Amino acid sequence: MFNNLKPILISLSPNVQRDDLWLAFKLLFQPWKWKEGSSVEKLEEEFKNYLDLDYSFSFNSGRSAFLAILESLDLKEGEVLLQGFTCNAAVNPVLEAGLKPIYVDIDDTLNMDVSDLKKKIGKKSKVVVAQHTFGNPANLEEIKEVCEKHNLILIEDCAHSLGAQVPSVPENSSRPPQTQNNKGRKVGSFGKAAFFSLGRDKVISSVYGGVAVTDDPVMGERIKKYHSEFKMPGAFWIFQQLLHPLLTTLAKPFYGFGQLGRYFLGGLQKVGVLSKSVAEEEKEGRLPSNFPTKIPNALAKLGLNQFNKLEEFNSHREAIADFYNKNLSDLNVELPADSNRIFMRYSLLTPKDTDEILNKAEKNKIFLNDGWRKKPVVPPDTELRKVNYAWGVCPQAEQVAEEIINLPTHPNITLNKAQRIVNFLKDNL
């Protein structure tokens, strides 16, 4: 028997609201606005102004933006140090650029462990990628110190963290006084360059999209040249992305009826009406054949519409995270530490069987499996050997992948929905 509760989902275009749907619907019937238009430049200007940086370039995805950064470094060979517990979208550009990924373990913030970073720096090390996992800023001060000491290039992976700031330095801190200048400084402005994702379930979404930013004039001109050589994606691909928020919104209610919602969207992907968020070749260490490209005007319009709601979205996430904090503190789980994060996800760790818990949750119409689990490079069906990961390299990341449960904080999670999640977890953890 089916209960009459509406399904709660952590993914599937979670940020989409009525104005986004209406905009996507209108654009479907305005193909002359799909590729060219003023929205691309406006989106890039928004990022420059928001981050107070001189250069911003938009792409069809965060991985394309990252690849543009790596290619602009003109490294013929070498190693890129990036953390375990990451997405293959952050690894494949490294492989595409002809470089070798070296995995660094994580600490209890789910970000790069600086002590392990120091151990894994070698003669061929060229780049360090600081990932701000689920909107929690990495330890940028210490990572930057390590990079400067070893003459390494620091790149920030801000795919999860638009709007997050570096934590304030306490007054009684033993750190040098000049670090006080970092108070309130947004992530994305610390490294030589940074990249953001505007993917389907990111902080803001254009369905597919990414941005590369830098304040370095040499790097800026190199990315500009590289960007100018990119083509625009095809019309059918743009059509697929405009359909995505409309059809996922249509499918969401049917997730409450067995597997009907999944079958509906899966069938649309199988016949090519919708595209997948992660292509099959990406799970084997390769970028999709139609990547990288520029972002088309239509998707930039969607991104701009969401950018206008960024502060509202992040305030909402903070409120939902605060609700979780207050209501889950008595459970035998590890909750997020206090920080200046934006809580793109609210992550908790449990020693219990997370597969069993998530399966029970689905029976209660609570869908919490976002794919960020089970392996140190996600999604779980990524072939680790093909992304140069060997089991045992990052034991903490591997343990977290087994123990993590992510809770939704997105704009469509009301306090009533958050209470349903809390009630379920109290009964099952």
CSV table of C-alpha atoms in Angstrom, one decimal:
chain,number,residue,atom,x,y,z
A,1,MET,CA,0.0,0.0,0.0
A,2,PHE,CA,1.1,3.6,-0.7
A,3,ASN,CA,1.0,6.3,1.9
A,4,ASN,CA,-0.2,9.7,0.9
A,5,LEU,CA,3.0,11.6,1.9
A,6,LYS,CA,4.7,13.5,-0.9
A,7,PRO,CA,8.2,12.3,-1.8
A,8,ILE,CA,11.3,14.1,-0.5
A,9,LEU,CA,14.3,14.1,-2.9
A,10,ILE,CA,17.8,15.3,-2.4
A,11,SER,CA,18.5,15.6,-6.1
A,12,LEU,CA,16.7,15.9,-9.4
A,13,SER,CA,16.9,19.7,-10.1
A,14,PRO,CA,16.3,20.4,-6.4
A,15,ASN,CA,16.6,24.2,-6.7
A,16,VAL,CA,14.0,24.7,-9.4
A,17,GLN,CA,11.1,27.0,-8.5
A,18,ARG,CA,8.1,28.2,-10.5
A,19,ASP,CA,9.9,31.1,-12.1
A,20,ASP,CA,12.7,28.8,-13.2
A,21,LEU,CA,10.2,26.4,-14.7
A,22,TRP,CA,8.4,29.2,-16.5
A,23,LEU,CA,11.7,30.6,-17.9
A,24,ALA,CA,12.8,27.1,-19.1
A,25,PHE,CA,9.3,26.6,-20.7
A,26,LYS,CA,9.5,29.9,-22.6
A,27,LEU,CA,13.0,29.3,-23.8
A,28,LEU,CA,11.9,26.0,-25.3
A,29,PHE,CA,9.9,27.9,-27.8
A,30,GLN,CA,12.5,30.6,-28.5
A,31,PRO,CA,15.3,28.7,-30.3
A,32,TRP,CA,16.8,32.0,-31.6
A,33,LYS,CA,17.8,32.7,-28.0
A,34,TRP,CA,19.4,29.3,-27.4
A,35,LYS,CA,23.0,29.9,-28.5
A,36,GLU,CA,23.8,33.6,-28.8
A,37,GLY,CA,22.7,36.4,-26.6
A,38,SER,CA,23.7,38.8,-23.9
A,39,SER,CA,23.1,36.5,-20.9
A,40,VAL,CA,26.5,34.8,-21.2
A,41,GLU,CA,28.4,38.0,-20.7
A,42,LYS,CA,26.0,39.1,-17.9
A,43,LEU,CA,26.6,35.8,-16.1
A,44,GLU,CA,30.4,36.2,-16.3
A,45,GLU,CA,30.0,39.8,-15.0
A,46,GLU,CA,28.0,38.6,-12.0
A,47,PHE,CA,30.7,36.2,-11.0
A,48,LYS,CA,33.5,38.8,-11.4
A,49,ASN,CA,31.6,41.4,-9.3
A,50,TYR,CA,30.5,38.9,-6.7
A,51,LEU,CA,34.0,37.5,-6.2
A,52,ASP,CA,35.7,40.8,-6.8
A,53,LEU,CA,38.0,39.2,-9.5
A,54,ASP,CA,39.1,40.5,-12.9
A,55,TYR,CA,38.5,37.4,-15.1
A,56,SER,CA,35.5,35.1,-15.5
A,57,PHE,CA,34.7,32.6,-18.3
A,58,SER,CA,31.6,30.5,-18.6
A,59,PHE,CA,31.5,26.9,-19.9
A,60,ASN,CA,29.0,24.1,-20.4
A,61,SER,CA,30.2,22.5,-17.1
A,62,GLY,CA,32.5,22.8,-14.1
A,63,ARG,CA,34.7,20.1,-15.6
A,64,SER,CA,35.1,22.0,-18.8
A,65,ALA,CA,36.0,25.1,-16.7
A,66,PHE,CA,38.6,23.0,-14.8
A,67,LEU,CA,40.1,21.6,-18.0
A,68,ALA,CA,40.4,25.2,-19.4
A,69,ILE,CA,42.4,26.1,-16.3
A,70,LEU,CA,44.7,23.1,-16.5
A,71,GLU,CA,45.3,23.6,-20.2
A,72,SER,CA,46.1,27.3,-19.7
A,73,LEU,CA,48.9,26.2,-17.3
A,74,ASP,CA,50.6,24.6,-20.2
A,75,LEU,CA,52.0,21.7,-18.2
A,76,LYS,CA,53.3,19.0,-20.4
A,77,GLU,CA,53.5,16.5,-17.6
A,78,GLY,CA,53.3,16.3,-13.8
A,79,GLU,CA,51.1,15.4,-10.9
A,80,VAL,CA,47.9,17.1,-9.6
A,81,LEU,CA,47.2,16.5,-5.9
A,82,LEU,CA,43.5,16.4,-5.2
A,83,GLN,CA,41.5,14.8,-2.4
A,84,GLY,CA,39.9,11.5,-2.1
A,85,PHE,CA,36.1,11.6,-1.6
A,86,THR,CA,35.6,13.6,-4.8
A,87,CYS,CA,33.7,13.3,-8.0
A,88,ASN,CA,35.1,11.8,-11.2
A,89,ALA,CA,34.2,15.2,-12.8
A,90,ALA,CA,37.1,16.6,-10.8
A,91,VAL,CA,39.5,13.9,-11.9
A,92,ASN,CA,38.8,13.4,-15.6
A,93,PRO,CA,40.0,16.9,-16.6
A,94,VAL,CA,43.3,16.0,-15.0
A,95,LEU,CA,43.6,12.9,-17.1
A,96,GLU,CA,42.4,14.8,-20.2
A,97,ALA,CA,45.2,17.3,-19.7
A,98,GLY,CA,47.8,14.5,-19.7
A,99,LEU,CA,48.5,14.9,-16.0
A,100,LYS,CA,48.5,12.3,-13.2
A,101,PRO,CA,46.0,12.6,-10.2
A,102,ILE,CA,47.5,11.9,-6.8
A,103,TYR,CA,44.9,11.4,-4.1
A,104,VAL,CA,45.2,13.0,-0.7
A,105,ASP,CA,43.2,11.8,2.3
A,106,ILE,CA,40.6,13.9,4.0
A,107,ASP,CA,40.1,15.0,7.6
A,108,ASP,CA,36.9,15.4,9.6
A,109,THR,CA,35.8,18.4,7.6
A,110,LEU,CA,35.5,16.1,4.5
A,111,ASN,CA,38.2,18.3,2.9
A,112,MET,CA,41.9,17.7,2.2
A,113,ASP,CA,44.0,16.7,5.2
A,114,VAL,CA,47.0,19.1,5.1
A,115,SER,CA,49.3,16.6,6.9
A,116,ASP,CA,48.6,13.9,4.2
A,117,LEU,CA,49.1,16.6,1.5
A,118,LYS,CA,52.6,17.2,2.9
A,119,LYS,CA,53.4,13.5,2.7
A,120,LYS,CA,52.3,13.1,-0.9
A,121,ILE,CA,54.1,16.0,-2.5
A,122,GLY,CA,56.8,14.7,-4.8
A,123,LYS,CA,59.3,15.8,-7.4
A,124,LYS,CA,56.6,15.8,-10.1
A,125,SER,CA,54.0,17.6,-8.1
A,126,LYS,CA,52.7,20.7,-10.0
A,127,VAL,CA,49.2,21.5,-8.8
A,128,VAL,CA,47.1,21.3,-5.6
A,129,VAL,CA,43.3,21.3,-6.0
A,130,ALA,CA,41.5,22.5,-2.8
A,131,GLN,CA,37.9,21.1,-2.8
A,132,HIS,CA,35.3,22.8,-0.6
A,133,THR,CA,33.2,19.8,0.0
A,134,PHE,CA,29.4,20.4,0.2
A,135,GLY,CA,30.1,24.1,0.7
A,136,ASN,CA,32.6,23.7,3.6
A,137,PRO,CA,35.7,25.8,3.0
A,138,ALA,CA,39.0,23.8,2.9
A,139,ASN,CA,41.8,24.9,5.2
A,140,LEU,CA,43.0,27.4,2.6
A,141,GLU,CA,45.5,29.2,4.9
A,142,GLU,CA,47.6,26.1,5.5
A,143,ILE,CA,47.1,24.7,2.0
A,144,LYS,CA,48.3,27.9,0.5
A,145,GLU,CA,51.3,28.0,2.8
A,146,VAL,CA,52.2,24.4,1.7
A,147,CYS,CA,51.8,25.4,-2.0
A,148,GLU,CA,54.1,28.5,-1.6
A,149,LYS,CA,56.7,26.5,0.2
A,150,HIS,CA,56.9,23.8,-2.5
A,151,ASN,CA,56.2,26.1,-5.5
A,152,LEU,CA,52.9,24.5,-6.3
A,153,ILE,CA,49.9,26.1,-8.1
A,154,LEU,CA,46.7,26.3,-6.0
A,155,ILE,CA,43.4,25.7,-7.8
A,156,GLU,CA,40.1,25.9,-5.9
A,157,ASP,CA,37.3,23.5,-6.6
A,158,CYS,CA,34.3,25.6,-5.8
A,159,ALA,CA,31.7,23.3,-7.4
A,160,HIS,CA,29.8,23.0,-4.1
A,161,SER,CA,30.6,26.4,-2.5
A,162,LEU,CA,29.4,29.5,-4.3
A,163,GLY,CA,28.9,32.0,-1.5
A,164,ALA,CA,31.0,30.3,1.2
A,165,GLN,CA,33.6,32.3,3.0
A,166,VAL,CA,36.8,31.4,4.7
A,167,PRO,CA,36.2,31.1,8.5
A,168,SER,CA,37.1,34.0,10.6
A,169,VAL,CA,40.3,33.8,12.5
A,170,PRO,CA,39.7,33.9,16.3
A,171,GLU,CA,41.2,36.8,18.2
A,172,ASN,CA,43.2,34.6,20.4
A,173,SER,CA,44.6,32.6,17.4
A,174,SER,CA,48.3,32.0,17.2
A,175,ARG,CA,48.2,32.5,13.5
A,176,PRO,CA,50.0,35.6,12.1
A,177,PRO,CA,48.0,38.9,12.3
A,178,GLN,CA,47.9,39.2,8.5
A,179,THR,CA,45.6,36.2,8.2
A,180,GLN,CA,42.9,38.4,9.8
A,181,ASN,CA,42.5,40.0,6.4
A,182,ASN,CA,40.9,36.8,5.1
A,183,LYS,CA,37.9,37.3,7.4
A,184,GLY,CA,34.8,37.2,5.2
A,185,ARG,CA,36.7,36.5,2.0
A,186,LYS,CA,34.8,34.3,-0.4
A,187,VAL,CA,36.2,31.0,-1.6
A,188,GLY,CA,37.3,31.1,-5.2
A,189,SER,CA,39.6,34.1,-4.6
A,190,PHE,CA,42.5,32.5,-2.9
A,191,GLY,CA,44.1,30.3,-5.6
A,192,LYS,CA,45.7,31.1,-8.9
A,193,ALA,CA,42.3,30.2,-10.3
A,194,ALA,CA,39.1,28.5,-9.3
A,195,PHE,CA,36.2,26.8,-11.0
A,196,PHE,CA,32.5,26.6,-10.1
A,197,SER,CA,29.7,24.3,-11.2
A,198,LEU,CA,26.2,25.3,-12.1
A,199,GLY,CA,25.1,21.7,-12.4
A,200,ARG,CA,21.6,20.3,-11.7
A,201,ASP,CA,22.0,19.9,-7.9
A,202,LYS,CA,24.6,22.5,-7.1
A,203,VAL,CA,24.3,25.8,-5.2
A,204,ILE,CA,22.6,27.4,-8.1
A,205,SER,CA,21.8,25.6,-11.4
A,206,SER,CA,21.7,26.2,-15.1
A,207,VAL,CA,21.2,22.4,-15.5
A,208,TYR,CA,24.6,22.2,-17.1
A,209,GLY,CA,27.2,25.0,-16.6
A,210,GLY,CA,30.5,26.0,-15.1
A,211,VAL,CA,32.6,29.1,-14.6
A,212,ALA,CA,36.4,29.6,-14.3
A,213,VAL,CA,37.7,32.7,-12.5
A,214,THR,CA,41.1,34.2,-11.8
A,215,ASP,CA,42.7,37.5,-10.7
A,216,ASP,CA,46.0,36.6,-12.4
A,217,PRO,CA,46.4,38.6,-15.7
A,218,VAL,CA,48.6,36.0,-17.4
A,219,MET,CA,46.3,33.2,-16.4
A,220,GLY,CA,43.3,35.3,-17.4
A,221,GLU,CA,44.6,35.9,-20.9
A,222,ARG,CA,45.5,32.2,-21.4
A,223,ILE,CA,42.0,31.0,-20.3
A,224,LYS,CA,40.5,33.7,-22.6
A,225,LYS,CA,42.4,32.4,-25.6
A,226,TYR,CA,41.5,28.8,-24.7
A,227,HIS,CA,37.9,29.8,-24.2
A,228,SER,CA,37.7,31.5,-27.6
A,229,GLU,CA,38.6,28.2,-29.3
A,230,PHE,CA,35.6,26.4,-27.8
A,231,LYS,CA,32.5,25.7,-29.9
A,232,MET,CA,28.9,26.2,-28.9
A,233,PRO,CA,27.0,23.0,-28.0
A,234,GLY,CA,24.5,21.7,-30.5
A,235,ALA,CA,20.8,22.7,-30.5
A,236,PHE,CA,19.6,19.3,-29.5
A,237,TRP,CA,21.8,19.2,-26.4
A,238,ILE,CA,20.5,22.6,-25.4
A,239,PHE,CA,16.9,21.3,-26.0
A,240,GLN,CA,17.7,18.4,-23.7
A,241,GLN,CA,18.8,20.7,-20.9
A,242,LEU,CA,15.8,23.0,-21.1
A,243,LEU,CA,13.5,20.0,-20.9
A,244,HIS,CA,15.3,18.7,-17.8
A,245,PRO,CA,13.8,20.9,-15.1
A,246,LEU,CA,10.3,20.5,-16.7
A,247,LEU,CA,10.3,16.7,-16.9
A,248,THR,CA,12.0,16.1,-13.6
A,249,THR,CA,9.4,18.3,-11.9
A,250,LEU,CA,6.7,16.3,-13.6
A,251,ALA,CA,8.3,13.0,-12.5
A,252,LYS,CA,9.0,13.9,-8.8
A,253,PRO,CA,5.4,13.1,-7.5
A,254,PHE,CA,5.6,9.6,-9.1
A,255,TYR,CA,8.6,8.7,-6.9
A,256,GLY,CA,6.0,8.0,-4.3
A,257,PHE,CA,4.6,5.1,-6.5
A,258,GLY,CA,7.1,2.4,-6.4
A,259,GLN,CA,9.8,2.9,-9.1
A,260,LEU,CA,7.5,4.8,-11.5
A,261,GLY,CA,9.3,8.1,-11.3
A,262,ARG,CA,12.7,6.4,-11.8
A,263,TYR,CA,11.4,4.3,-14.7
A,264,PHE,CA,10.0,7.5,-16.3
A,265,LEU,CA,13.2,9.5,-16.2
A,266,GLY,CA,15.4,6.5,-16.9
A,267,GLY,CA,13.4,5.7,-20.0
A,268,LEU,CA,13.7,9.3,-21.2
A,269,GLN,CA,17.5,9.1,-20.8
A,270,LYS,CA,17.7,5.8,-22.5
A,271,VAL,CA,15.9,7.0,-25.6
A,272,GLY,CA,17.9,10.3,-25.6
A,273,VAL,CA,15.2,12.8,-24.7
A,274,LEU,CA,17.2,13.7,-21.5
A,275,SER,CA,20.9,13.6,-21.0
A,276,LYS,CA,22.6,12.1,-17.9
A,277,SER,CA,24.4,14.2,-15.3
A,278,VAL,CA,27.3,11.9,-15.5
A,279,ALA,CA,28.0,10.2,-18.9
A,280,GLU,CA,29.1,6.6,-19.0
A,281,GLU,CA,32.5,7.4,-20.3
A,282,GLU,CA,33.2,9.6,-17.3
A,283,LYS,CA,33.0,6.6,-15.1
A,284,GLU,CA,35.9,5.2,-17.1
A,285,GLY,CA,38.2,8.2,-16.8
A,286,ARG,CA,37.2,10.1,-19.9
A,287,LEU,CA,35.3,13.3,-20.6
A,288,PRO,CA,32.1,13.1,-22.7
A,289,SER,CA,32.7,13.4,-26.4
A,290,ASN,CA,30.7,16.7,-26.6
A,291,PHE,CA,32.8,18.4,-23.9
A,292,PRO,CA,34.3,21.0,-23.5
A,293,THR,CA,32.1,23.7,-25.0
A,294,LYS,CA,31.0,27.2,-24.1
A,295,ILE,CA,27.8,27.7,-22.2
A,296,PRO,CA,24.9,28.6,-24.5
A,297,ASN,CA,22.8,31.7,-23.9
A,298,ALA,CA,19.7,29.8,-22.9
A,299,LEU,CA,21.4,28.0,-20.0
A,300,ALA,CA,23.2,31.3,-19.0
A,301,LYS,CA,19.7,32.8,-18.7
A,302,LEU,CA,18.7,30.0,-16.3
A,303,GLY,CA,21.9,30.5,-14.3
A,304,LEU,CA,21.3,34.3,-14.0
A,305,ASN,CA,17.8,33.7,-12.8
A,306,GLN,CA,19.2,31.5,-10.0
A,307,PHE,CA,22.1,33.8,-9.3
A,308,ASN,CA,19.6,36.5,-8.3
A,309,LYS,CA,18.3,34.1,-5.6
A,310,LEU,CA,21.8,33.0,-4.3
A,311,GLU,CA,21.6,34.8,-1.0
A,312,GLU,CA,18.1,33.6,-0.4
A,313,PHE,CA,19.1,30.0,-1.2
A,314,ASN,CA,22.1,30.0,1.1
A,315,SER,CA,20.1,31.6,4.0
A,316,HIS,CA,17.5,28.9,3.6
A,317,ARG,CA,20.2,26.2,3.6
A,318,GLU,CA,21.7,27.7,6.8
A,319,ALA,CA,18.2,27.6,8.4
A,320,ILE,CA,17.6,24.0,7.5
A,321,ALA,CA,21.1,23.0,8.7
A,322,ASP,CA,20.4,24.8,12.0
A,323,PHE,CA,17.2,22.8,12.3
A,324,TYR,CA,19.1,19.5,11.7
A,325,ASN,CA,21.7,20.5,14.3
A,326,LYS,CA,19.2,21.2,17.0
A,327,ASN,CA,17.2,18.0,16.3
A,328,LEU,CA,19.8,15.4,15.6
A,329,SER,CA,22.4,16.2,18.3
A,330,ASP,CA,21.2,13.4,20.6
A,331,LEU,CA,21.8,10.7,17.9
A,332,ASN,CA,24.8,8.4,17.8
A,333,VAL,CA,26.1,10.1,14.6
A,334,GLU,CA,28.9,12.5,13.8
A,335,LEU,CA,27.4,15.9,12.7
A,336,PRO,CA,29.1,18.7,10.8
A,337,ALA,CA,31.4,21.0,12.8
A,338,ASP,CA,30.7,24.7,13.0
A,339,SER,CA,32.1,26.7,10.1
A,340,ASN,CA,31.3,29.3,7.5
A,341,ARG,CA,30.0,26.7,5.1
A,342,ILE,CA,26.9,27.1,3.0
A,343,PHE,CA,25.6,23.6,3.5
A,344,MET,CA,25.0,22.5,0.0
A,345,ARG,CA,24.4,19.2,1.8
A,346,TYR,CA,24.2,18.4,5.5
A,347,SER,CA,26.4,15.4,6.0
A,348,LEU,CA,26.3,13.0,8.9
A,349,LEU,CA,28.3,9.9,9.6
A,350,THR,CA,27.0,6.7,11.1
A,351,PRO,CA,28.6,3.3,11.8
A,352,LYS,CA,25.3,1.6,10.9
A,353,ASP,CA,24.6,0.0,7.5
A,354,THR,CA,23.8,3.1,5.3
A,355,ASP,CA,22.4,0.9,2.5
A,356,GLU,CA,19.8,-0.5,4.8
A,357,ILE,CA,19.0,3.0,6.2
A,358,LEU,CA,18.6,4.5,2.8
A,359,ASN,CA,16.4,1.7,1.6
A,360,LYS,CA,14.2,2.1,4.6
A,361,ALA,CA,14.0,5.8,3.9
A,362,GLU,CA,12.9,5.2,0.3
A,363,LYS,CA,10.0,3.1,1.6
A,364,ASN,CA,9.0,6.2,3.6
A,365,LYS,CA,9.3,8.3,0.4
A,366,ILE,CA,12.5,10.0,1.5
A,367,PHE,CA,15.1,9.7,-1.2
A,368,LEU,CA,18.5,10.5,0.3
A,369,ASN,CA,20.9,8.6,-2.0
A,370,ASP,CA,22.7,11.4,-4.0
A,371,GLY,CA,25.5,9.2,-5.2
A,372,TRP,CA,28.1,10.7,-2.9
A,373,ARG,CA,28.9,7.5,-1.1
A,374,LYS,CA,30.3,4.0,-1.3
A,375,LYS,CA,33.6,4.9,-3.1
A,376,PRO,CA,36.3,7.6,-2.6
A,377,VAL,CA,35.6,8.7,-6.2
A,378,VAL,CA,31.9,9.0,-7.0
A,379,PRO,CA,29.5,8.1,-8.4
A,380,PRO,CA,29.7,4.6,-6.9
A,381,ASP,CA,29.9,2.9,-10.4
A,382,THR,CA,33.1,4.8,-11.3
A,383,GLU,CA,35.9,2.4,-12.2
A,384,LEU,CA,38.6,3.4,-9.7
A,385,ARG,CA,41.4,1.8,-11.6
A,386,LYS,CA,40.6,4.0,-14.6
A,387,VAL,CA,40.8,7.2,-12.6
A,388,ASN,CA,44.1,6.1,-11.1
A,389,TYR,CA,42.7,5.4,-7.6
A,390,ALA,CA,44.0,2.4,-5.6
A,391,TRP,CA,42.2,1.1,-2.5
A,392,GLY,CA,44.0,2.0,0.7
A,393,VAL,CA,45.5,5.3,-0.6
A,394,CYS,CA,43.0,7.4,1.4
A,395,PRO,CA,41.6,5.3,4.2
A,396,GLN,CA,39.7,8.1,5.9
A,397,ALA,CA,37.9,9.0,2.6
A,398,GLU,CA,37.1,5.3,2.1
A,399,GLN,CA,35.6,5.1,5.6
A,400,VAL,CA,33.6,8.3,5.1
A,401,ALA,CA,32.2,6.9,1.8
A,402,GLU,CA,30.8,3.9,3.7
A,403,GLU,CA,29.4,5.9,6.7
A,404,ILE,CA,28.0,9.1,5.1
A,405,ILE,CA,24.3,10.0,4.7
A,406,ASN,CA,23.6,13.4,3.1
A,407,LEU,CA,20.5,15.3,4.0
A,408,PRO,CA,18.9,17.9,1.7
A,409,THR,CA,19.0,21.6,2.4
A,410,HIS,CA,17.9,22.9,-1.0
A,411,PRO,CA,15.2,25.6,-1.4
A,412,ASN,CA,12.4,23.1,-1.8
A,413,ILE,CA,13.0,21.5,1.6
A,414,THR,CA,10.5,23.0,4.1
A,415,LEU,CA,10.7,22.7,7.8
A,416,ASN,CA,7.9,20.1,7.6
A,417,LYS,CA,9.9,18.0,5.2
A,418,ALA,CA,13.1,18.4,7.4
A,419,GLN,CA,11.0,17.3,10.4
A,420,ARG,CA,9.9,14.1,8.5
A,421,ILE,CA,13.6,13.4,7.8
A,422,VAL,CA,14.5,14.0,11.5
A,423,ASN,CA,11.7,11.7,12.6
A,424,PHE,CA,12.8,8.9,10.3
A,425,LEU,CA,16.5,9.2,11.4
A,426,LYS,CA,15.5,9.2,15.1
A,427,ASP,CA,13.6,5.9,14.5
A,428,ASN,CA,16.4,4.3,12.5
A,429,LEU,CA,19.8,5.5,13.8
